[in-house]
CSV table of C-alpha atoms and ligand atoms in Angstrom, one decimal:
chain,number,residue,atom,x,y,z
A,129,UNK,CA,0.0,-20.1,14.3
A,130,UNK,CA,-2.3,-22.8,12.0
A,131,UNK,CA,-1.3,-22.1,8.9
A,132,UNK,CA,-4.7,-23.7,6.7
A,133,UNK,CA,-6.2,-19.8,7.4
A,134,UNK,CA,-3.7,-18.0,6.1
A,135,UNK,CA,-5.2,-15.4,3.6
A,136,UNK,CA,-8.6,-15.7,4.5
A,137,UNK,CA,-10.5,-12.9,5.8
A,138,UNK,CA,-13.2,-12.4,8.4
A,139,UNK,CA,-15.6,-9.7,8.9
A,140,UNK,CA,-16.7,-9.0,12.2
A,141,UNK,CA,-19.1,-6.6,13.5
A,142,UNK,CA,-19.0,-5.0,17.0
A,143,UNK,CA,-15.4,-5.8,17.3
A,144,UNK,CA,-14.5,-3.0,19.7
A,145,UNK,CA,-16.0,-4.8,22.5
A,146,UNK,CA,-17.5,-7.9,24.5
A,147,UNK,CA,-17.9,-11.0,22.1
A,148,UNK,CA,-16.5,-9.2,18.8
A,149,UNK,CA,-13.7,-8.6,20.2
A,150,UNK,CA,-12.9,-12.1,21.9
A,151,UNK,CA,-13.7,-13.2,18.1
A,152,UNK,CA,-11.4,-11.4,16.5
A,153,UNK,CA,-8.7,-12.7,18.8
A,154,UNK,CA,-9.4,-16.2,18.1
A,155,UNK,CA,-9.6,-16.1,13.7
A,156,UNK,CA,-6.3,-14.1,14.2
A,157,UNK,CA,-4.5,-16.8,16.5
A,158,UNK,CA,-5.6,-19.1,13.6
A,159,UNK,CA,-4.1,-16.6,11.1
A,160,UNK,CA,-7.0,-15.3,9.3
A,161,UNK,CA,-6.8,-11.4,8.2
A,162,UNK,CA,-9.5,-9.0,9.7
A,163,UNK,CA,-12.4,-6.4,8.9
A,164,UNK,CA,-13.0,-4.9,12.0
A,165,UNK,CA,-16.6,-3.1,12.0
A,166,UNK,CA,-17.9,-0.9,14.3
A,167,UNK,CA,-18.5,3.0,15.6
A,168,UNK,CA,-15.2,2.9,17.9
A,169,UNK,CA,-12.5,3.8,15.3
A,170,UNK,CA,-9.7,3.7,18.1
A,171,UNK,CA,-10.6,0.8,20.0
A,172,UNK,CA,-10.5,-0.6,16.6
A,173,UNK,CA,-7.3,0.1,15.7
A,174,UNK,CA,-5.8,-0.8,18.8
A,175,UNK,CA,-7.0,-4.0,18.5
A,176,UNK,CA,-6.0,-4.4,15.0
A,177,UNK,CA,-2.6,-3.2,15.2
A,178,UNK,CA,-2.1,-5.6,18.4
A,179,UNK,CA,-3.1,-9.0,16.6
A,180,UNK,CA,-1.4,-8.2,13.4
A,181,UNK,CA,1.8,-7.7,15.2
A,182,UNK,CA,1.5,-10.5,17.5
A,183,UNK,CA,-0.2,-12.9,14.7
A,184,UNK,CA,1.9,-11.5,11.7
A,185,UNK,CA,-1.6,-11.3,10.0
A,186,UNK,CA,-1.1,-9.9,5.9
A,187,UNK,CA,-4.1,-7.3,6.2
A,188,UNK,CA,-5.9,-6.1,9.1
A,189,UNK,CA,-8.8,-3.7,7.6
A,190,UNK,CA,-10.3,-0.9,10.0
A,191,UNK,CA,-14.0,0.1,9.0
A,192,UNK,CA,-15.8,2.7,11.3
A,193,UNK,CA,-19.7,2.5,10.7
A,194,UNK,CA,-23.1,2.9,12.4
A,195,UNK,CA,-24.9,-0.4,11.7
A,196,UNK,CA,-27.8,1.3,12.7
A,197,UNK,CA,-28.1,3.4,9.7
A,198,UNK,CA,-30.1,1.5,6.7
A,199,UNK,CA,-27.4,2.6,4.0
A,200,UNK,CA,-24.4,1.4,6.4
A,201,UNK,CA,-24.3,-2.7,5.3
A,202,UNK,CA,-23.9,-1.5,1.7
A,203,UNK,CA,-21.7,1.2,2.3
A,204,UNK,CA,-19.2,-1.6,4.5
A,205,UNK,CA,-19.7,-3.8,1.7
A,206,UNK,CA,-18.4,-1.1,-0.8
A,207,UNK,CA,-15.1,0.1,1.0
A,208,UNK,CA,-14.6,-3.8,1.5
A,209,UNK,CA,-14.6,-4.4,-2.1
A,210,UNK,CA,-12.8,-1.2,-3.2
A,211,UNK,CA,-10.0,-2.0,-1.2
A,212,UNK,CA,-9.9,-5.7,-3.2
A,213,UNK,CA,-10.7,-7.8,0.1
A,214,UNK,CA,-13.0,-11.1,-0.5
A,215,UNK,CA,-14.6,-12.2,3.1
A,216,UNK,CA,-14.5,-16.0,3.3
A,217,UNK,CA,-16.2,-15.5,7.1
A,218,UNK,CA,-19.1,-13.0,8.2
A,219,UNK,CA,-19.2,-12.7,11.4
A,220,UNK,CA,-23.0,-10.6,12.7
A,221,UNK,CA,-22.2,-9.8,15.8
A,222,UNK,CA,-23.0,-6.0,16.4
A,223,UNK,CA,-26.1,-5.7,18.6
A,224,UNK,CA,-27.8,-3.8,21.5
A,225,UNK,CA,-31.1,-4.3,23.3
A,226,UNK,CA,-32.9,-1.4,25.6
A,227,UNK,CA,-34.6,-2.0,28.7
A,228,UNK,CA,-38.2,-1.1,30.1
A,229,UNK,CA,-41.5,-1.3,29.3
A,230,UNK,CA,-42.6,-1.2,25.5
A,231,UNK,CA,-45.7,1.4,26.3
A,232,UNK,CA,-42.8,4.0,27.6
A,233,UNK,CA,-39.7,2.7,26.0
A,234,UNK,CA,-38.2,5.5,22.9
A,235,UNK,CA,-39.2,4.3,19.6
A,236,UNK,CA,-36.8,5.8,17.5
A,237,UNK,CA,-34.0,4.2,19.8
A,238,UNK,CA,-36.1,0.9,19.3
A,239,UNK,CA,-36.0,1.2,15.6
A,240,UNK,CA,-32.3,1.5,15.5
A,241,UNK,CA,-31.9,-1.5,17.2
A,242,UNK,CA,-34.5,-3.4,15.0
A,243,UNK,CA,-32.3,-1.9,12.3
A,244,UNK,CA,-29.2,-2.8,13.9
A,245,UNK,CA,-30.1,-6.6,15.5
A,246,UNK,CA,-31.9,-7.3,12.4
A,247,UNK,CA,-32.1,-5.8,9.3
A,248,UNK,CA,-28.1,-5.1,9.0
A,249,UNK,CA,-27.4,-8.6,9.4
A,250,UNK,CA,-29.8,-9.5,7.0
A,251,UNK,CA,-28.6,-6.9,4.1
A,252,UNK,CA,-24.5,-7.9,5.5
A,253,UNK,CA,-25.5,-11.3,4.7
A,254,UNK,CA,-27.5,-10.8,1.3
A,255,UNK,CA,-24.5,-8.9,0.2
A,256,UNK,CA,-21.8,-10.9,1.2
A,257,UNK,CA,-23.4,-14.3,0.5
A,258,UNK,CA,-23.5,-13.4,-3.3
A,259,UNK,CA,-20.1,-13.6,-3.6
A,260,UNK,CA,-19.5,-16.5,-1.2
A,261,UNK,CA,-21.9,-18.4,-3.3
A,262,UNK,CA,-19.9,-17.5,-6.9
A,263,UNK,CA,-16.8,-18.9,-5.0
A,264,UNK,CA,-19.4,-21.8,-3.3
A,265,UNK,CA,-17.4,-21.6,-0.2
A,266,UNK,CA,-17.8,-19.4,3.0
A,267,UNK,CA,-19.3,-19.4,6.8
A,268,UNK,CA,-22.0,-16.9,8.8
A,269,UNK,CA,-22.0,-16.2,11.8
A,270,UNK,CA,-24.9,-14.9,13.7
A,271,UNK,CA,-25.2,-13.9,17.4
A,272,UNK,CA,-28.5,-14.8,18.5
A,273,UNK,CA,-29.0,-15.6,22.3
A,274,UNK,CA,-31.2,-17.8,24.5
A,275,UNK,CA,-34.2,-15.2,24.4
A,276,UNK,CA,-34.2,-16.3,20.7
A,277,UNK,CA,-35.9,-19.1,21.7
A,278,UNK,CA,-38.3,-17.5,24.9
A,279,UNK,CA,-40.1,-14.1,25.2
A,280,UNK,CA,-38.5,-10.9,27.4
A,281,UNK,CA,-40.3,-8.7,29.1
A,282,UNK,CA,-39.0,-5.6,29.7
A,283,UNK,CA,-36.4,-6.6,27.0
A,284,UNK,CA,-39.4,-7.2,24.3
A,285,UNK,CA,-38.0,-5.8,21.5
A,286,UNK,CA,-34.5,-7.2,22.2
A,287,UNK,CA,-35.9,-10.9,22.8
A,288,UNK,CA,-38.1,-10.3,19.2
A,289,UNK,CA,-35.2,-9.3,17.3
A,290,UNK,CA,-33.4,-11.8,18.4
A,291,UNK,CA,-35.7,-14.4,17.7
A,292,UNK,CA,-35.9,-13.3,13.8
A,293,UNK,CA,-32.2,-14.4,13.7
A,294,UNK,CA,-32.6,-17.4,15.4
A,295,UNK,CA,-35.3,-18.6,12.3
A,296,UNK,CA,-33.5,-16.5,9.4
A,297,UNK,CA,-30.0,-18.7,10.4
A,298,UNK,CA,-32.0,-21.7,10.6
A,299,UNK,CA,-34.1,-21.1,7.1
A,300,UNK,CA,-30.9,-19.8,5.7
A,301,UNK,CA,-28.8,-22.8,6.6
A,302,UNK,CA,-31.2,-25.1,5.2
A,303,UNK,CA,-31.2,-23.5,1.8
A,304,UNK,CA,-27.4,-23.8,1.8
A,305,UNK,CA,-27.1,-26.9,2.8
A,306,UNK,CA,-26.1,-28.8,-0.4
A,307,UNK,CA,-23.1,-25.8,-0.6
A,308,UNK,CA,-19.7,-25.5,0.7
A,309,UNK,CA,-21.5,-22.5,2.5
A,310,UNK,CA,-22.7,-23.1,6.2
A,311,UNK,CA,-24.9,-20.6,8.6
A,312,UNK,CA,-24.3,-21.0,12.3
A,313,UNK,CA,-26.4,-19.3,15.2
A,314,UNK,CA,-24.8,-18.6,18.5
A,315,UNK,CA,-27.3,-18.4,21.3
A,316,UNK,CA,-25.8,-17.3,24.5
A,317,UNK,CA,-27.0,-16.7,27.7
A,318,UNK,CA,-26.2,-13.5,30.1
A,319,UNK,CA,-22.9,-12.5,29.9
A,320,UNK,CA,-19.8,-10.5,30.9
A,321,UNK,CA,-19.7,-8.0,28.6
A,322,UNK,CA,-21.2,-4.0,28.2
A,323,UNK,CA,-24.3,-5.4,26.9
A,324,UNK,CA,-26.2,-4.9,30.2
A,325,UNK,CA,-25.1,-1.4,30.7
A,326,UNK,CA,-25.7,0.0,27.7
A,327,UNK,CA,-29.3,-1.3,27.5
A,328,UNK,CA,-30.0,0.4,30.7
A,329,UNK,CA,-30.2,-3.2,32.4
A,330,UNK,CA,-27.4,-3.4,34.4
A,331,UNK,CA,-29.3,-3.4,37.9
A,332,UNK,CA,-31.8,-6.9,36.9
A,333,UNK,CA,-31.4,-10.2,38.2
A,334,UNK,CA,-29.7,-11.3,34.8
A,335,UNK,CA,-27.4,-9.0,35.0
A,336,UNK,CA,-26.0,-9.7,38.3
A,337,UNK,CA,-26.6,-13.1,38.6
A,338,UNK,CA,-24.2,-16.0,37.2
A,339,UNK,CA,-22.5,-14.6,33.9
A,340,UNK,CA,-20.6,-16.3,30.9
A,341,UNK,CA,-17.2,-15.0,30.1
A,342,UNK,CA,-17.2,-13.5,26.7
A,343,UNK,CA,-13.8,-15.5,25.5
A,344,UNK,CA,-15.7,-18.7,25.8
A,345,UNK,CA,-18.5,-18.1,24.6
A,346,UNK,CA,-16.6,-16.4,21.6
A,347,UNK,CA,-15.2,-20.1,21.8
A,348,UNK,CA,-18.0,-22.2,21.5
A,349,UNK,CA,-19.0,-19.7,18.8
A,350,UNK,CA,-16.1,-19.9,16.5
A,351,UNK,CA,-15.6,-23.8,17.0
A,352,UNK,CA,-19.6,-24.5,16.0
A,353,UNK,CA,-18.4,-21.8,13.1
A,354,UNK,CA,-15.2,-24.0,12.2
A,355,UNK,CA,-17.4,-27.2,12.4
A,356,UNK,CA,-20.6,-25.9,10.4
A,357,UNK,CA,-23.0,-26.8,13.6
A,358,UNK,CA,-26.5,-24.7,12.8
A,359,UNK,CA,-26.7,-23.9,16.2
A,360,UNK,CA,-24.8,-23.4,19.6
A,361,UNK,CA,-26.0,-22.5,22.7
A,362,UNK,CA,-23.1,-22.0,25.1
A,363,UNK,CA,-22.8,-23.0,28.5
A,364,UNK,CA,-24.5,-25.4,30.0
A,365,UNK,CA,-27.1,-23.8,32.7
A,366,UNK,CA,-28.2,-21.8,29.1
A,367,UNK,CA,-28.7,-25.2,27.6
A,368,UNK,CA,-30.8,-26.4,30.6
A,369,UNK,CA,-32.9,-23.0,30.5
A,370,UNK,CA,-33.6,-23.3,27.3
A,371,UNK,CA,-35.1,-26.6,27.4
A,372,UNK,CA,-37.1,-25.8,30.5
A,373,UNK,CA,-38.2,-23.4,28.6
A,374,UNK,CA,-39.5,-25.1,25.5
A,375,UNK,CA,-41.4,-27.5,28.4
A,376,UNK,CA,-43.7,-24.7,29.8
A,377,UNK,CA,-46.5,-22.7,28.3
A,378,UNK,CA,-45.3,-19.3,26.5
A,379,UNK,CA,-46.6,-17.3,29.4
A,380,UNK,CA,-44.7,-19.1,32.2
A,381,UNK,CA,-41.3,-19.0,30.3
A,382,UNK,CA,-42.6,-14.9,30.1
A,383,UNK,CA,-43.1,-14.7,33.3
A,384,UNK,CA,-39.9,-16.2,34.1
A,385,UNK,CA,-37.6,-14.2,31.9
A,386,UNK,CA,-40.0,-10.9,33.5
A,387,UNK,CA,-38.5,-12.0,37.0
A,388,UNK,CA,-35.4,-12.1,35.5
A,389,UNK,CA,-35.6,-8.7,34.1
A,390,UNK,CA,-36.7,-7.0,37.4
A,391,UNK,CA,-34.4,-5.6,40.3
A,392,UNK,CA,-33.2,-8.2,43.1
A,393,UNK,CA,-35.0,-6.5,45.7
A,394,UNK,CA,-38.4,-6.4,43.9
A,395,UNK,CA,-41.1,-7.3,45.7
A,396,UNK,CA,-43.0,-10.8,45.1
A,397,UNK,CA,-45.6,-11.8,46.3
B,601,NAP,N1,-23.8,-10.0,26.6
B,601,NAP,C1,-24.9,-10.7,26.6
B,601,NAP,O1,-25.4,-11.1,27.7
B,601,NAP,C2,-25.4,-11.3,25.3
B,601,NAP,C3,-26.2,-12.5,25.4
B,601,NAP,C4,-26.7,-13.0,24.2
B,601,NAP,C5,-26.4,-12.3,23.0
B,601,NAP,N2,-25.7,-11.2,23.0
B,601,NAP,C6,-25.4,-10.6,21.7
B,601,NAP,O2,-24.0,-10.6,21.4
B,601,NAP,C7,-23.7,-9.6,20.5
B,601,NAP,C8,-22.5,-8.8,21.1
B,601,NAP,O3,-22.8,-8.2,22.3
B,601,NAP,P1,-21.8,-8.0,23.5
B,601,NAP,O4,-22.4,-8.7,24.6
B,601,NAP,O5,-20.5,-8.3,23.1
B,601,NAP,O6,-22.1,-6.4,23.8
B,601,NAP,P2,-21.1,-5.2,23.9
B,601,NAP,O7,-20.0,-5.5,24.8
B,601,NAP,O8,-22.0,-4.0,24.2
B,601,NAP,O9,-20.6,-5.0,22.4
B,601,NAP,C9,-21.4,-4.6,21.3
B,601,NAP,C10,-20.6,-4.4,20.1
B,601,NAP,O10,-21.5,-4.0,19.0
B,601,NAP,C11,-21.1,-2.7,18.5
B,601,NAP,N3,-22.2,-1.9,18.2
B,601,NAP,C12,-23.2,-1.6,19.0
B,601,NAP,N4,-24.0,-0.7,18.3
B,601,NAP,C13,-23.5,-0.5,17.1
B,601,NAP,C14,-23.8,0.3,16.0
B,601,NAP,N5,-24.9,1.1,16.0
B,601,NAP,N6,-23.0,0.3,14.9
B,601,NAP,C15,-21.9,-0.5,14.9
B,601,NAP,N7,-21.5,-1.3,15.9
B,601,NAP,C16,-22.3,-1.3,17.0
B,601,NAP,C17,-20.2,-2.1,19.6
B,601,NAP,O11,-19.3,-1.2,19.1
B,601,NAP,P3,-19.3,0.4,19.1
B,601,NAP,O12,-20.0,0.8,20.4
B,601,NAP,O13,-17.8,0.7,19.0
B,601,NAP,O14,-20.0,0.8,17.9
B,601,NAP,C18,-19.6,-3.3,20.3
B,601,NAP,O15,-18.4,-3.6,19.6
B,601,NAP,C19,-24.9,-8.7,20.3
B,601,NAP,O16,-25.6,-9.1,19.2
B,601,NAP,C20,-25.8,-9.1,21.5
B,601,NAP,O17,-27.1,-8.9,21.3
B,601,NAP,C21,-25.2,-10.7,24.1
């Protein structure tokens, strides 16, 4: 195990599953102690009794919470502080999208994942950033994704949400930059977790066609973490799609993404 981690702590949301998880076995191969946020209390402490006996870890913290709930980031933050835990990393990862089209789509489901995508990350942060700033030392981490950077249909409010914390890392980053306090956004591209499933999306063309692995993504991530990088996008075919995108007009990227969104056997004309 590195030894230059030992006694810091990271937070990570959504570690039951997918990328949080993958995370959370990387910063406790390099010896840092965990919070591990998110609704699945079991799957939680599986994981974290796993790593701290493999990795000998000091203090693996189990928090269960709904991050869709507006008074869930300050409760986190409260049972992280009464149990005496400073969080040198913040890790945003919890998120969820929903699929189909906006004029039918359930907005109180919508608004949980607004909450969720966006708003908890921001109030984690705003929370969590006050003390990294009284020590001037930490890292963010913030799970944005290639449709930060392009419009989704059928996946409109995911895409939107997920541009917000594309910009907020970027403006954020930029304010911190004369600190010992750095904001990275990771921007990945379809991948190989539940996050298709659960957003009712598991039968479009993204879904099914060519996926990233979650442990390198979670790879890229936490090296562009380590190194203080703004921004990652992993893989290289997300890299290339992103820049094609940034080369056509807003509604041929839209119209891209849509065909991405729809079912193989759709019919085009
Ligand atoms: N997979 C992709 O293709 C992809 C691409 C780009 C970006 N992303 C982003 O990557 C992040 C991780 O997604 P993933 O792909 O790893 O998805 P995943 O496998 O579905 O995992 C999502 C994680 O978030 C947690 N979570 C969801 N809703 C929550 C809530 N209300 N309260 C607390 N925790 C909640 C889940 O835990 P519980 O269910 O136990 O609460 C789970 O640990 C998300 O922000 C997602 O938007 C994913």
């Amino acid at each position: 195990m590195k030894q230059e981690h030992r006694g810091k702590t990271v937070l990570i949301t959504g570690a039951s599953n997918g990328f949080g998880m993958e995370f959370a076995k990387l910063f406790a191969a390099d010896g840092f102690n965990l919070v591990l946020v998110a609704r699945s209390t079991e799957r939680l402490r599986q994981l974290g009794y796993e790593l701290q006996d493999e990795h000998q870890l000091a203090h693996v913290c189990i928090v269960t919470a709904d991050l869709s709930k507006p008074e869930a980031p300050q409760e986190v933050y409260d049972q992280v502080k009464q149990s005496g835990i400073e969080v040198d990393v913040l890790v945003n990862n919890a998120g969820a999208g929903v699929y189909g089209e906006f004029a039918e789509t359930d907005l109180e489901n919508e608004l949980g994942i607004m909450q969720l995508n966006m708003n908890t990350t921001v109030h984690l942060t705003k929370l969590f950033l006050q003390d990294m700033r009284l020590r001037n030392e930490g890292k963010i981490l913030n799970l944005a994704s290639v449709v930060s950077f392009m419009p989704s249909p059928l996946m409109t409010i995911y895409a939107a949400t997920k541009a917000f914390i594309l910009s907020f890392s970027e403006g954020l980053a930029n304010e911190l930059k004369d600190t010992n306090i750095t904001v990275t956004a990771l921007c990945p591209g379809a991948s190989n977790t539940m996050f298709f499933l659960r957003a009712g999306a598991a039968h479009t063309r993204a879904a099914n066609g060519p996926l990233s692995e979650p442990e390198d993504v979670a790879l890229d991530g936490y090296k562009a973490l380590m190194s203080g990088e703004t921004r990652i996008i992993s893989g290289l075919m997300n890299k290339v799609q992103v820049e094609a995108s940034n080369l056509m007009p807003d509604t041929a990227a839209a119209a891209n993404m849509r065909r991405m969104m729809e079912e193989e056997n759709t019919y085009e004309e």
